[in-house]
């Protein structure tokens, strides 16, 4: 049985597309059915990859009056599975299919203090929150980390909107983010909202748990799109149903299993809910856990994986093979 978000799909027309950095483009869309956009909202997009529509999630960065237009920003990196390239190729007048704005990463107004933490393109998930917190005069800090100043999308806009509340950490200026220091300095009553690469999320989660801060006050937006290793092809065996499936570097394990008509449960497709869990019976290689569902101990045991985002990684000179069972 498969479950999925009950998304409402609609057509949207591309109004504008602009390069923000060498690898990030801002794309402004006019949806056929405008709706209000809350902070933390994203849209899912059906992106044609090799002629086949695939689903990608992008945060809504800002929106026009009554949601008549909304902007997303798309990073095309060497690790992109093809969706970003297709999005970068969009031009004004093109149409695509999108969902109504979905809020899986809501901002809870009313906390004593806030830290909004963005790594790279993760800024797109927290910009709207920063705007809301500024407008309600909340006590917030927006922490933006990246490799270089030219790689930081929306930098000038954020500097002028948030002034001293914006804290930059830039690796090639020797001001990298020290997660232990950041979490160590968090005041009681702080909620931290985070979107960034898996390494950053993992480090923050560890530091947060170590400081024994309330776990519900740490909130993630993941999109399940970054891992510890570059994606590569690997093989999945399912002895119980006699199946062997190759997962290409450009697809997720869940997508490959769906294409092979293996029946699986799933919901978020972002490594958050754990519904797509498969039990690992045998492993030649290692697992690149890309979820935020399992604890560190569960990940280290290599006994299961969230197949919507996590992947197998090859042993030296070989191809990874993961043997699984499904519920
Ligand atoms: S479907 Fe939610 S973790 Fe995979």
PDB file of C-alpha atoms and ligand atoms in Angstrom:
ATOM      1  CA  UNK A   1       0.000   0.000   0.000  1.00  0.00           C
ATOM      2  CA  UNK A   2       1.285   3.467  -0.764  1.00  0.00           C
ATOM      3  CA  UNK A   3       0.231   6.724   0.788  1.00  0.00           C
ATOM      4  CA  UNK A   4       1.229  10.245  -0.142  1.00  0.00           C
ATOM      5  CA  UNK A   5       0.459  13.864   0.630  1.00  0.00           C
ATOM      6  CA  UNK A   6      -2.982  14.769  -0.667  1.00  0.00           C
ATOM      7  CA  UNK A   7      -1.529  17.600  -2.696  1.00  0.00           C
ATOM      8  CA  UNK A   8      -3.746  19.759  -4.869  1.00  0.00           C
ATOM      9  CA  UNK A   9      -2.053  20.170  -8.235  1.00  0.00           C
ATOM     10  CA  UNK A  10      -2.490  23.128 -10.546  1.00  0.00           C
ATOM     11  CA  UNK A  11      -0.825  24.775 -13.482  1.00  0.00           C
ATOM     12  CA  UNK A  12       1.560  27.697 -13.020  1.00  0.00           C
ATOM     13  CA  UNK A  13       3.078  30.024 -15.587  1.00  0.00           C
ATOM     14  CA  UNK A  14       6.675  31.178 -15.316  1.00  0.00           C
ATOM     15  CA  UNK A  15       6.689  34.991 -15.015  1.00  0.00           C
ATOM     16  CA  UNK A  16      10.386  35.574 -14.542  1.00  0.00           C
ATOM     17  CA  UNK A  17      13.645  33.755 -13.970  1.00  0.00           C
ATOM     18  CA  UNK A  18      16.883  35.367 -12.751  1.00  0.00           C
ATOM     19  CA  UNK A  19      20.366  34.136 -11.837  1.00  0.00           C
ATOM     20  CA  UNK A  20      21.075  34.937  -8.162  1.00  0.00           C
ATOM     21  CA  UNK A  21      24.486  33.247  -8.041  1.00  0.00           C
ATOM     22  CA  UNK A  22      26.504  31.029 -10.380  1.00  0.00           C
ATOM     23  CA  UNK A  23      24.287  28.052  -9.542  1.00  0.00           C
ATOM     24  CA  UNK A  24      21.062  29.418  -8.035  1.00  0.00           C
ATOM     25  CA  UNK A  25      18.144  30.781 -10.072  1.00  0.00           C
ATOM     26  CA  UNK A  26      15.093  32.591  -8.770  1.00  0.00           C
ATOM     27  CA  UNK A  27      11.916  31.540 -10.573  1.00  0.00           C
ATOM     28  CA  UNK A  28       8.700  33.521 -10.201  1.00  0.00           C
ATOM     29  CA  UNK A  29       5.493  31.626 -10.917  1.00  0.00           C
ATOM     30  CA  UNK A  30       1.868  32.670 -11.377  1.00  0.00           C
ATOM     31  CA  UNK A  31      -0.326  29.809 -10.138  1.00  0.00           C
ATOM     32  CA  UNK A  32      -3.720  29.295 -11.779  1.00  0.00           C
ATOM     33  CA  UNK A  33      -5.294  29.204  -8.298  1.00  0.00           C
ATOM     34  CA  UNK A  34      -3.576  31.736  -6.028  1.00  0.00           C
ATOM     35  CA  UNK A  35      -3.563  31.021  -2.300  1.00  0.00           C
ATOM     36  CA  UNK A  36      -2.042  32.695   0.725  1.00  0.00           C
ATOM     37  CA  UNK A  37       1.483  31.571   1.517  1.00  0.00           C
ATOM     38  CA  UNK A  38       2.491  31.082   5.160  1.00  0.00           C
ATOM     39  CA  UNK A  39       6.079  31.254   6.418  1.00  0.00           C
ATOM     40  CA  UNK A  40       7.793  27.886   6.033  1.00  0.00           C
ATOM     41  CA  UNK A  41       5.657  26.871   3.039  1.00  0.00           C
ATOM     42  CA  UNK A  42       6.966  24.949   0.066  1.00  0.00           C
ATOM     43  CA  UNK A  43       5.485  23.828  -3.218  1.00  0.00           C
ATOM     44  CA  UNK A  44       6.022  20.518  -4.930  1.00  0.00           C
ATOM     45  CA  UNK A  45       6.747  20.709  -8.628  1.00  0.00           C
ATOM     46  CA  UNK A  46       6.385  18.069 -11.335  1.00  0.00           C
ATOM     47  CA  UNK A  47       9.653  18.357 -13.184  1.00  0.00           C
ATOM     48  CA  UNK A  48      10.118  16.519 -16.452  1.00  0.00           C
ATOM     49  CA  UNK A  49      13.324  14.482 -16.234  1.00  0.00           C
ATOM     50  CA  UNK A  50      14.086  12.590 -19.421  1.00  0.00           C
ATOM     51  CA  UNK A  51      10.458  13.122 -20.446  1.00  0.00           C
ATOM     52  CA  UNK A  52       9.134  11.567 -17.222  1.00  0.00           C
ATOM     53  CA  UNK A  53       7.573  13.881 -14.599  1.00  0.00           C
ATOM     54  CA  UNK A  54       9.283  13.683 -11.221  1.00  0.00           C
ATOM     55  CA  UNK A  55       8.418  15.470  -7.997  1.00  0.00           C
ATOM     56  CA  UNK A  56      10.650  18.045  -6.312  1.00  0.00           C
ATOM     57  CA  UNK A  57      10.038  20.348  -3.332  1.00  0.00           C
ATOM     58  CA  UNK A  58      11.070  24.003  -3.218  1.00  0.00           C
ATOM     59  CA  UNK A  59      10.514  26.536  -0.439  1.00  0.00           C
ATOM     60  CA  UNK A  60       8.468  29.598  -1.283  1.00  0.00           C
ATOM     61  CA  UNK A  61      10.860  32.506  -0.813  1.00  0.00           C
ATOM     62  CA  UNK A  62       8.289  35.278  -1.162  1.00  0.00           C
ATOM     63  CA  UNK A  63       4.928  35.886  -2.775  1.00  0.00           C
ATOM     64  CA  UNK A  64       2.977  38.640  -4.465  1.00  0.00           C
ATOM     65  CA  UNK A  65      -0.386  40.102  -3.361  1.00  0.00           C
ATOM     66  CA  UNK A  66      -2.886  37.356  -2.410  1.00  0.00           C
ATOM     67  CA  UNK A  67      -0.460  34.697  -3.598  1.00  0.00           C
ATOM     68  CA  UNK A  68      -0.997  35.677  -7.261  1.00  0.00           C
ATOM     69  CA  UNK A  69       2.719  35.089  -7.757  1.00  0.00           C
ATOM     70  CA  UNK A  70       5.263  33.142  -5.758  1.00  0.00           C
ATOM     71  CA  UNK A  71       9.009  32.822  -6.029  1.00  0.00           C
ATOM     72  CA  UNK A  72      11.213  29.788  -5.499  1.00  0.00           C
ATOM     73  CA  UNK A  73      14.965  29.484  -5.840  1.00  0.00           C
ATOM     74  CA  UNK A  74      16.665  26.441  -7.303  1.00  0.00           C
ATOM     75  CA  UNK A  75      20.236  25.286  -6.814  1.00  0.00           C
ATOM     76  CA  UNK A  76      21.759  23.292  -9.659  1.00  0.00           C
ATOM     77  CA  UNK A  77      24.722  21.465  -8.176  1.00  0.00           C
ATOM     78  CA  UNK A  78      26.827  18.591  -9.532  1.00  0.00           C
ATOM     79  CA  UNK A  79      24.783  16.377  -7.183  1.00  0.00           C
ATOM     80  CA  UNK A  80      21.507  17.407  -8.786  1.00  0.00           C
ATOM     81  CA  UNK A  81      19.483  14.452 -10.029  1.00  0.00           C
ATOM     82  CA  UNK A  82      18.339  16.327 -13.143  1.00  0.00           C
ATOM     83  CA  UNK A  83      15.384  18.218 -11.663  1.00  0.00           C
ATOM     84  CA  UNK A  84      17.359  21.382 -11.005  1.00  0.00           C
ATOM     85  CA  UNK A  85      18.689  21.434 -14.551  1.00  0.00           C
ATOM     86  CA  UNK A  86      15.161  21.215 -15.913  1.00  0.00           C
ATOM     87  CA  UNK A  87      14.066  24.008 -13.555  1.00  0.00           C
ATOM     88  CA  UNK A  88      16.991  26.210 -14.633  1.00  0.00           C
ATOM     89  CA  UNK A  89      15.944  25.719 -18.251  1.00  0.00           C
ATOM     90  CA  UNK A  90      12.491  27.260 -17.618  1.00  0.00           C
ATOM     91  CA  UNK A  91      11.798  30.552 -19.361  1.00  0.00           C
ATOM     92  CA  UNK A  92       9.014  33.180 -18.996  1.00  0.00           C
ATOM     93  CA  UNK A  93       5.775  31.886 -20.516  1.00  0.00           C
ATOM     94  CA  UNK A  94       6.565  28.199 -19.827  1.00  0.00           C
ATOM     95  CA  UNK A  95       4.037  26.316 -17.737  1.00  0.00           C
ATOM     96  CA  UNK A  96       4.628  23.675 -15.090  1.00  0.00           C
ATOM     97  CA  UNK A  97       2.527  21.765 -12.612  1.00  0.00           C
ATOM     98  CA  UNK A  98       2.815  22.735  -8.965  1.00  0.00           C
ATOM     99  CA  UNK A  99       0.935  22.053  -5.741  1.00  0.00           C
ATOM    100  CA  UNK A 100      -0.753  24.611  -3.583  1.00  0.00           C
ATOM    101  CA  UNK A 101       1.672  25.876  -0.905  1.00  0.00           C
ATOM    102  CA  UNK A 102       2.210  23.157   1.730  1.00  0.00           C
ATOM    103  CA  UNK A 103       3.388  23.972   5.255  1.00  0.00           C
ATOM    104  CA  UNK A 104       5.345  21.085   6.783  1.00  0.00           C
ATOM    105  CA  UNK A 105       7.755  23.457   8.529  1.00  0.00           C
ATOM    106  CA  UNK A 106       5.488  25.891  10.386  1.00  0.00           C
ATOM    107  CA  UNK A 107       6.742  28.840  12.383  1.00  0.00           C
ATOM    108  CA  UNK A 108       5.331  28.959  15.917  1.00  0.00           C
ATOM    109  CA  UNK A 109       5.017  32.593  16.874  1.00  0.00           C
ATOM    110  CA  UNK A 110       5.315  33.283  20.617  1.00  0.00           C
ATOM    111  CA  UNK A 111       8.669  31.807  21.652  1.00  0.00           C
ATOM    112  CA  UNK A 112      10.964  33.933  23.815  1.00  0.00           C
ATOM    113  CA  UNK A 113      13.842  33.777  21.286  1.00  0.00           C
ATOM    114  CA  UNK A 114      14.466  32.382  17.828  1.00  0.00           C
ATOM    115  CA  UNK A 115      17.471  31.248  15.869  1.00  0.00           C
ATOM    116  CA  UNK A 116      16.909  30.726  12.158  1.00  0.00           C
ATOM    117  CA  UNK A 117      19.846  28.810  10.758  1.00  0.00           C
ATOM    118  CA  UNK A 118      20.454  28.364   7.036  1.00  0.00           C
ATOM    119  CA  UNK A 119      23.240  26.549   5.264  1.00  0.00           C
ATOM    120  CA  UNK A 120      23.531  27.677   1.623  1.00  0.00           C
ATOM    121  CA  UNK A 121      20.300  27.244  -0.334  1.00  0.00           C
ATOM    122  CA  UNK A 122      18.591  26.443   3.004  1.00  0.00           C
ATOM    123  CA  UNK A 123      18.118  30.208   3.322  1.00  0.00           C
ATOM    124  CA  UNK A 124      15.051  29.860   1.095  1.00  0.00           C
ATOM    125  CA  UNK A 125      13.223  27.912   3.826  1.00  0.00           C
ATOM    126  CA  UNK A 126      13.760  30.482   6.573  1.00  0.00           C
ATOM    127  CA  UNK A 127      13.603  33.851   4.764  1.00  0.00           C
ATOM    128  CA  UNK A 128       9.826  34.059   5.116  1.00  0.00           C
ATOM    129  CA  UNK A 129      10.116  33.222   8.815  1.00  0.00           C
ATOM    130  CA  UNK A 130      12.645  36.011   9.314  1.00  0.00           C
ATOM    131  CA  UNK A 131      10.242  38.460   7.687  1.00  0.00           C
ATOM    132  CA  UNK A 132       7.408  37.403  10.002  1.00  0.00           C
ATOM    133  CA  UNK A 133       9.596  37.568  13.122  1.00  0.00           C
ATOM    134  CA  UNK A 134      10.811  41.037  12.165  1.00  0.00           C
ATOM    135  CA  UNK A 135       7.247  42.215  11.594  1.00  0.00           C
ATOM    136  CA  UNK A 136       6.095  40.990  15.037  1.00  0.00           C
ATOM    137  CA  UNK A 137       9.258  42.414  16.646  1.00  0.00           C
ATOM    138  CA  UNK A 138      10.338  39.008  17.938  1.00  0.00           C
ATOM    139  CA  UNK A 139      13.801  38.402  19.332  1.00  0.00           C
ATOM    140  CA  UNK A 140      15.482  36.507  16.499  1.00  0.00           C
ATOM    141  CA  UNK A 141      18.865  35.898  14.952  1.00  0.00           C
ATOM    142  CA  UNK A 142      19.216  34.819  11.341  1.00  0.00           C
ATOM    143  CA  UNK A 143      22.386  32.757  10.917  1.00  0.00           C
ATOM    144  CA  UNK A 144      23.469  32.244   7.308  1.00  0.00           C
ATOM    145  CA  UNK A 145      26.431  29.994   6.517  1.00  0.00           C
ATOM    146  CA  UNK A 146      28.045  29.369   3.148  1.00  0.00           C
ATOM    147  CA  UNK A 147      31.313  28.812   1.380  1.00  0.00           C
ATOM    148  CA  UNK A 148      31.777  32.300  -0.094  1.00  0.00           C
ATOM    149  CA  UNK A 149      29.973  35.661  -0.265  1.00  0.00           C
ATOM    150  CA  UNK A 150      29.119  35.387  -3.997  1.00  0.00           C
ATOM    151  CA  UNK A 151      27.535  31.980  -3.315  1.00  0.00           C
ATOM    152  CA  UNK A 152      25.034  33.428  -0.811  1.00  0.00           C
ATOM    153  CA  UNK A 153      21.709  34.078  -2.507  1.00  0.00           C
ATOM    154  CA  UNK A 154      19.698  37.117  -1.354  1.00  0.00           C
ATOM    155  CA  UNK A 155      22.605  38.421   0.741  1.00  0.00           C
ATOM    156  CA  UNK A 156      22.119  42.153   0.112  1.00  0.00           C
ATOM    157  CA  UNK A 157      18.374  41.918   0.584  1.00  0.00           C
ATOM    158  CA  UNK A 158      18.835  40.134   3.908  1.00  0.00           C
ATOM    159  CA  UNK A 159      21.457  42.601   5.109  1.00  0.00           C
ATOM    160  CA  UNK A 160      19.189  45.522   4.447  1.00  0.00           C
ATOM    161  CA  UNK A 161      16.099  43.831   5.948  1.00  0.00           C
ATOM    162  CA  UNK A 162      17.664  42.345   9.080  1.00  0.00           C
ATOM    163  CA  UNK A 163      20.751  44.451   9.831  1.00  0.00           C
ATOM    164  CA  UNK A 164      22.499  43.268  12.993  1.00  0.00           C
ATOM    165  CA  UNK A 165      20.155  40.353  13.390  1.00  0.00           C
ATOM    166  CA  UNK A 166      21.846  38.697  10.403  1.00  0.00           C
ATOM    167  CA  UNK A 167      24.964  36.743  11.341  1.00  0.00           C
ATOM    168  CA  UNK A 168      27.134  35.491   8.490  1.00  0.00           C
ATOM    169  CA  UNK A 169      29.561  32.580   8.552  1.00  0.00           C
ATOM    170  CA  UNK A 170      31.631  32.327   5.417  1.00  0.00           C
ATOM    171  CA  UNK A 171      34.174  29.556   5.041  1.00  0.00           C
ATOM    172  CA  UNK A 172      36.533  31.308   2.623  1.00  0.00           C
ATOM    173  CA  UNK A 173      36.628  34.385   4.893  1.00  0.00           C
ATOM    174  CA  UNK A 174      37.722  32.195   7.802  1.00  0.00           C
ATOM    175  CA  UNK A 175      34.480  32.743   9.693  1.00  0.00           C
ATOM    176  CA  UNK A 176      33.002  29.243   9.418  1.00  0.00           C
ATOM    177  CA  UNK A 177      30.062  28.294  11.581  1.00  0.00           C
ATOM    178  CA  UNK A 178      30.967  26.688  14.904  1.00  0.00           C
ATOM    179  CA  UNK A 179      27.875  24.647  15.716  1.00  0.00           C
ATOM    180  CA  UNK A 180      28.934  23.848  19.278  1.00  0.00           C
ATOM    181  CA  UNK A 181      29.422  27.529  19.984  1.00  0.00           C
ATOM    182  CA  UNK A 182      26.115  28.459  18.348  1.00  0.00           C
ATOM    183  CA  UNK A 183      24.053  25.863  20.218  1.00  0.00           C
ATOM    184  CA  UNK A 184      26.067  26.442  23.409  1.00  0.00           C
ATOM    185  CA  UNK A 185      25.052  30.116  23.317  1.00  0.00           C
ATOM    186  CA  UNK A 186      21.353  29.487  22.779  1.00  0.00           C
ATOM    187  CA  UNK A 187      19.257  31.007  25.590  1.00  0.00           C
ATOM    188  CA  UNK A 188      16.617  28.925  27.369  1.00  0.00           C
ATOM    189  CA  UNK A 189      13.271  29.343  25.608  1.00  0.00           C
ATOM    190  CA  UNK A 190      14.835  29.511  22.141  1.00  0.00           C
ATOM    191  CA  UNK A 191      13.348  27.741  19.150  1.00  0.00           C
ATOM    192  CA  UNK A 192      15.823  26.913  16.408  1.00  0.00           C
ATOM    193  CA  UNK A 193      14.633  26.476  12.813  1.00  0.00           C
ATOM    194  CA  UNK A 194      17.151  24.913  10.498  1.00  0.00           C
ATOM    195  CA  UNK A 195      17.518  24.133   6.829  1.00  0.00           C
ATOM    196  CA  UNK A 196      20.818  23.078   5.314  1.00  0.00           C
ATOM    197  CA  UNK A 197      22.998  20.156   4.323  1.00  0.00           C
ATOM    198  CA  UNK A 198      22.781  16.900   6.249  1.00  0.00           C
ATOM    199  CA  UNK A 199      26.178  17.466   7.913  1.00  0.00           C
ATOM    200  CA  UNK A 200      24.953  20.742   9.376  1.00  0.00           C
ATOM    201  CA  UNK A 201      21.642  19.264  10.515  1.00  0.00           C
ATOM    202  CA  UNK A 202      23.404  16.323  12.082  1.00  0.00           C
ATOM    203  CA  UNK A 203      25.895  18.514  13.947  1.00  0.00           C
ATOM    204  CA  UNK A 204      23.149  20.794  15.261  1.00  0.00           C
ATOM    205  CA  UNK A 205      21.027  17.868  16.345  1.00  0.00           C
ATOM    206  CA  UNK A 206      23.937  16.295  18.259  1.00  0.00           C
ATOM    207  CA  UNK A 207      24.827  19.590  19.961  1.00  0.00           C
ATOM    208  CA  UNK A 208      21.170  20.234  20.816  1.00  0.00           C
ATOM    209  CA  UNK A 209      20.769  16.790  22.409  1.00  0.00           C
ATOM    210  CA  UNK A 210      24.095  17.141  24.248  1.00  0.00           C
ATOM    211  CA  UNK A 211      22.922  20.424  25.796  1.00  0.00           C
ATOM    212  CA  UNK A 212      19.670  18.709  26.770  1.00  0.00           C
ATOM    213  CA  UNK A 213      17.566  21.419  25.158  1.00  0.00           C
ATOM    214  CA  UNK A 214      13.908  20.473  24.499  1.00  0.00           C
ATOM    215  CA  UNK A 215      13.866  18.485  21.254  1.00  0.00           C
ATOM    216  CA  UNK A 216      10.524  19.912  20.021  1.00  0.00           C
ATOM    217  CA  UNK A 217      12.207  23.354  19.993  1.00  0.00           C
ATOM    218  CA  UNK A 218      14.545  22.184  17.228  1.00  0.00           C
ATOM    219  CA  UNK A 219      12.812  22.161  13.858  1.00  0.00           C
ATOM    220  CA  UNK A 220      14.129  21.026  10.508  1.00  0.00           C
ATOM    221  CA  UNK A 221      13.266  21.454   6.868  1.00  0.00           C
ATOM    222  CA  UNK A 222      15.056  18.694   5.016  1.00  0.00           C
ATOM    223  CA  UNK A 223      13.817  18.027   1.478  1.00  0.00           C
ATOM    224  CA  UNK A 224      16.038  14.943   1.815  1.00  0.00           C
ATOM    225  CA  UNK A 225      18.352  16.078  -0.915  1.00  0.00           C
ATOM    226  CA  UNK A 226      21.831  16.033   0.532  1.00  0.00           C
ATOM    227  CA  UNK A 227      23.965  13.257   1.895  1.00  0.00           C
ATOM    228  CA  UNK A 228      27.396  12.423   3.234  1.00  0.00           C
ATOM    229  CA  UNK A 229      28.546  10.986  -0.098  1.00  0.00           C
ATOM    230  CA  UNK A 230      27.896  11.781  -3.750  1.00  0.00           C
ATOM    231  CA  UNK A 231      25.068   9.589  -5.081  1.00  0.00           C
ATOM    232  CA  UNK A 232      26.160   6.526  -7.038  1.00  0.00           C
ATOM    233  CA  UNK A 233      24.496   3.464  -8.577  1.00  0.00           C
ATOM    234  CA  UNK A 234      23.834   0.573  -6.202  1.00  0.00           C
ATOM    235  CA  UNK A 235      21.936  -2.702  -6.183  1.00  0.00           C
ATOM    236  CA  UNK A 236      18.984  -3.648  -3.949  1.00  0.00           C
ATOM    237  CA  UNK A 237      18.051  -7.295  -3.426  1.00  0.00           C
ATOM    238  CA  UNK A 238      14.756  -8.376  -1.881  1.00  0.00           C
ATOM    239  CA  UNK A 239      14.983 -12.174  -1.414  1.00  0.00           C
ATOM    240  CA  UNK A 240      11.425 -12.542  -0.109  1.00  0.00           C
ATOM    241  CA  UNK A 241       9.971 -11.496  -3.473  1.00  0.00           C
ATOM    242  CA  UNK A 242      12.946 -12.558  -5.609  1.00  0.00           C
ATOM    243  CA  UNK A 243      13.643  -9.002  -6.802  1.00  0.00           C
ATOM    244  CA  UNK A 244      16.914  -7.330  -7.738  1.00  0.00           C
ATOM    245  CA  UNK A 245      16.796  -3.650  -8.657  1.00  0.00           C
ATOM    246  CA  UNK A 246      19.565  -1.260  -9.691  1.00  0.00           C
ATOM    247  CA  UNK A 247      19.191   2.220  -8.215  1.00  0.00           C
ATOM    248  CA  UNK A 248      20.744   4.816 -10.511  1.00  0.00           C
ATOM    249  CA  UNK A 249      22.629   7.803  -9.093  1.00  0.00           C
ATOM    250  CA  UNK A 250      19.911  10.032 -10.545  1.00  0.00           C
ATOM    251  CA  UNK A 251      16.999   8.417  -8.695  1.00  0.00           C
ATOM    252  CA  UNK A 252      16.102   7.526  -5.127  1.00  0.00           C
ATOM    253  CA  UNK A 253      15.847   3.964  -3.896  1.00  0.00           C
ATOM    254  CA  UNK A 254      12.104   4.469  -3.401  1.00  0.00           C
ATOM    255  CA  UNK A 255      11.713   5.654  -6.998  1.00  0.00           C
ATOM    256  CA  UNK A 256      13.653   2.669  -8.332  1.00  0.00           C
ATOM    257  CA  UNK A 257      11.585   0.245  -6.243  1.00  0.00           C
ATOM    258  CA  UNK A 258       8.344   1.924  -7.327  1.00  0.00           C
ATOM    259  CA  UNK A 259       9.413   1.644 -10.969  1.00  0.00           C
ATOM    260  CA  UNK A 260      10.027  -2.076 -10.362  1.00  0.00           C
ATOM    261  CA  UNK A 261       6.483  -2.305  -8.926  1.00  0.00           C
ATOM    262  CA  UNK A 262       7.635  -3.174  -5.422  1.00  0.00           C
ATOM    263  CA  UNK A 263       4.801  -2.259  -3.051  1.00  0.00           C
ATOM    264  CA  UNK A 264       5.993   0.106  -0.313  1.00  0.00           C
ATOM    265  CA  UNK A 265       4.587   2.437   2.311  1.00  0.00           C
ATOM    266  CA  UNK A 266       5.720   6.052   2.207  1.00  0.00           C
ATOM    267  CA  UNK A 267       4.482   9.505   3.035  1.00  0.00           C
ATOM    268  CA  UNK A 268       6.835  12.493   3.298  1.00  0.00           C
ATOM    269  CA  UNK A 269       9.503  11.338   0.796  1.00  0.00           C
ATOM    270  CA  UNK A 270      11.863  13.619   2.725  1.00  0.00           C
ATOM    271  CA  UNK A 271      13.369  11.338   5.373  1.00  0.00           C
ATOM    272  CA  UNK A 272      11.156  12.641   8.158  1.00  0.00           C
ATOM    273  CA  UNK A 273       8.291  10.233   8.855  1.00  0.00           C
ATOM    274  CA  UNK A 274      10.014   6.822   8.733  1.00  0.00           C
ATOM    275  CA  UNK A 275       7.109   5.189   6.865  1.00  0.00           C
ATOM    276  CA  UNK A 276       9.301   4.035   4.000  1.00  0.00           C
ATOM    277  CA  UNK A 277      11.624   2.095   6.310  1.00  0.00           C
ATOM    278  CA  UNK A 278      13.135  -1.106   4.899  1.00  0.00           C
ATOM    279  CA  UNK A 279      15.006  -3.630   7.042  1.00  0.00           C
ATOM    280  CA  UNK A 280      18.591  -4.246   6.004  1.00  0.00           C
ATOM    281  CA  UNK A 281      19.424  -7.977   6.012  1.00  0.00           C
ATOM    282  CA  UNK A 282      22.853  -7.755   4.446  1.00  0.00           C
ATOM    283  CA  UNK A 283      25.090  -4.986   3.193  1.00  0.00           C
ATOM    284  CA  UNK A 284      28.102  -4.917   0.926  1.00  0.00           C
ATOM    285  CA  UNK A 285      29.276  -1.310   1.404  1.00  0.00           C
ATOM    286  CA  UNK A 286      27.800   1.234   3.770  1.00  0.00           C
ATOM    287  CA  UNK A 287      24.617   3.272   4.201  1.00  0.00           C
ATOM    288  CA  UNK A 288      24.471   7.004   3.562  1.00  0.00           C
ATOM    289  CA  UNK A 289      21.660   7.832   5.986  1.00  0.00           C
ATOM    290  CA  UNK A 290      20.053  11.051   4.749  1.00  0.00           C
ATOM    291  CA  UNK A 291      17.016  11.068   7.017  1.00  0.00           C
ATOM    292  CA  UNK A 292      16.248  12.918  10.226  1.00  0.00           C
ATOM    293  CA  UNK A 293      14.018  10.108  11.474  1.00  0.00           C
ATOM    294  CA  UNK A 294      16.504   7.725  13.099  1.00  0.00           C
ATOM    295  CA  UNK A 295      18.673   8.380  16.133  1.00  0.00           C
ATOM    296  CA  UNK A 296      22.439   8.202  15.738  1.00  0.00           C
ATOM    297  CA  UNK A 297      22.444   4.797  17.419  1.00  0.00           C
ATOM    298  CA  UNK A 298      19.874   3.445  14.987  1.00  0.00           C
ATOM    299  CA  UNK A 299      21.864   4.799  12.052  1.00  0.00           C
ATOM    300  CA  UNK A 300      25.077   3.263  13.339  1.00  0.00           C
ATOM    301  CA  UNK A 301      23.419  -0.151  13.672  1.00  0.00           C
ATOM    302  CA  UNK A 302      22.758  -0.235   9.890  1.00  0.00           C
ATOM    303  CA  UNK A 303      19.694  -2.369  10.569  1.00  0.00           C
ATOM    304  CA  UNK A 304      17.227  -0.275   8.570  1.00  0.00           C
ATOM    305  CA  UNK A 305      17.063   2.701   6.239  1.00  0.00           C
ATOM    306  CA  UNK A 306      14.543   5.223   4.956  1.00  0.00           C
ATOM    307  CA  UNK A 307      14.508   4.316   1.278  1.00  0.00           C
ATOM    308  CA  UNK A 308      13.003   7.637   0.148  1.00  0.00           C
ATOM    309  CA  UNK A 309      16.279   9.466   0.797  1.00  0.00           C
ATOM    310  CA  UNK A 310      19.021   7.143   2.080  1.00  0.00           C
ATOM    311  CA  UNK A 311      21.392   5.340  -0.245  1.00  0.00           C
ATOM    312  CA  UNK A 312      24.036   2.641  -0.261  1.00  0.00           C
ATOM    313  CA  UNK A 313      27.681   3.558  -0.733  1.00  0.00           C
ATOM    314  CA  UNK A 314      30.154   1.255  -2.484  1.00  0.00           C
ATOM    315  CA  UNK A 315      33.025  -0.526  -0.786  1.00  0.00           C
ATOM    316  CA  UNK A 316      36.436   0.385  -2.291  1.00  0.00           C
ATOM    317  CA  UNK A 317      36.572  -0.652  -5.954  1.00  0.00           C
ATOM    318  CA  UNK A 318      33.096  -2.191  -5.997  1.00  0.00           C
ATOM    319  CA  UNK A 319      29.374  -1.553  -6.238  1.00  0.00           C
ATOM    320  CA  UNK A 320      27.244  -1.396  -3.120  1.00  0.00           C
ATOM    321  CA  UNK A 321      24.659  -4.150  -2.689  1.00  0.00           C
ATOM    322  CA  UNK A 322      21.999  -3.883  -0.003  1.00  0.00           C
ATOM    323  CA  UNK A 323      19.756  -6.828   0.770  1.00  0.00           C
ATOM    324  CA  UNK A 324      16.484  -5.790   2.355  1.00  0.00           C
ATOM    325  CA  UNK A 325      13.126  -6.956   3.554  1.00  0.00           C
ATOM    326  CA  UNK A 326       9.959  -4.927   3.362  1.00  0.00           C
ATOM    327  CA  UNK A 327       6.872  -4.977   5.577  1.00  0.00           C
TER     328      UNK A 327
HETATM  329  S1  LIG B   1       8.574   8.548   3.240  1.00  0.00           S
HETATM  330 FE1  LIG B   1       8.879   9.601   5.094  1.00  0.00          FE
HETATM  331  S2  LIG B   1      10.869   9.007   5.684  1.00  0.00           S
HETATM  332 FE2  LIG B   1      10.625   8.137   3.745  1.00  0.00          FE
END
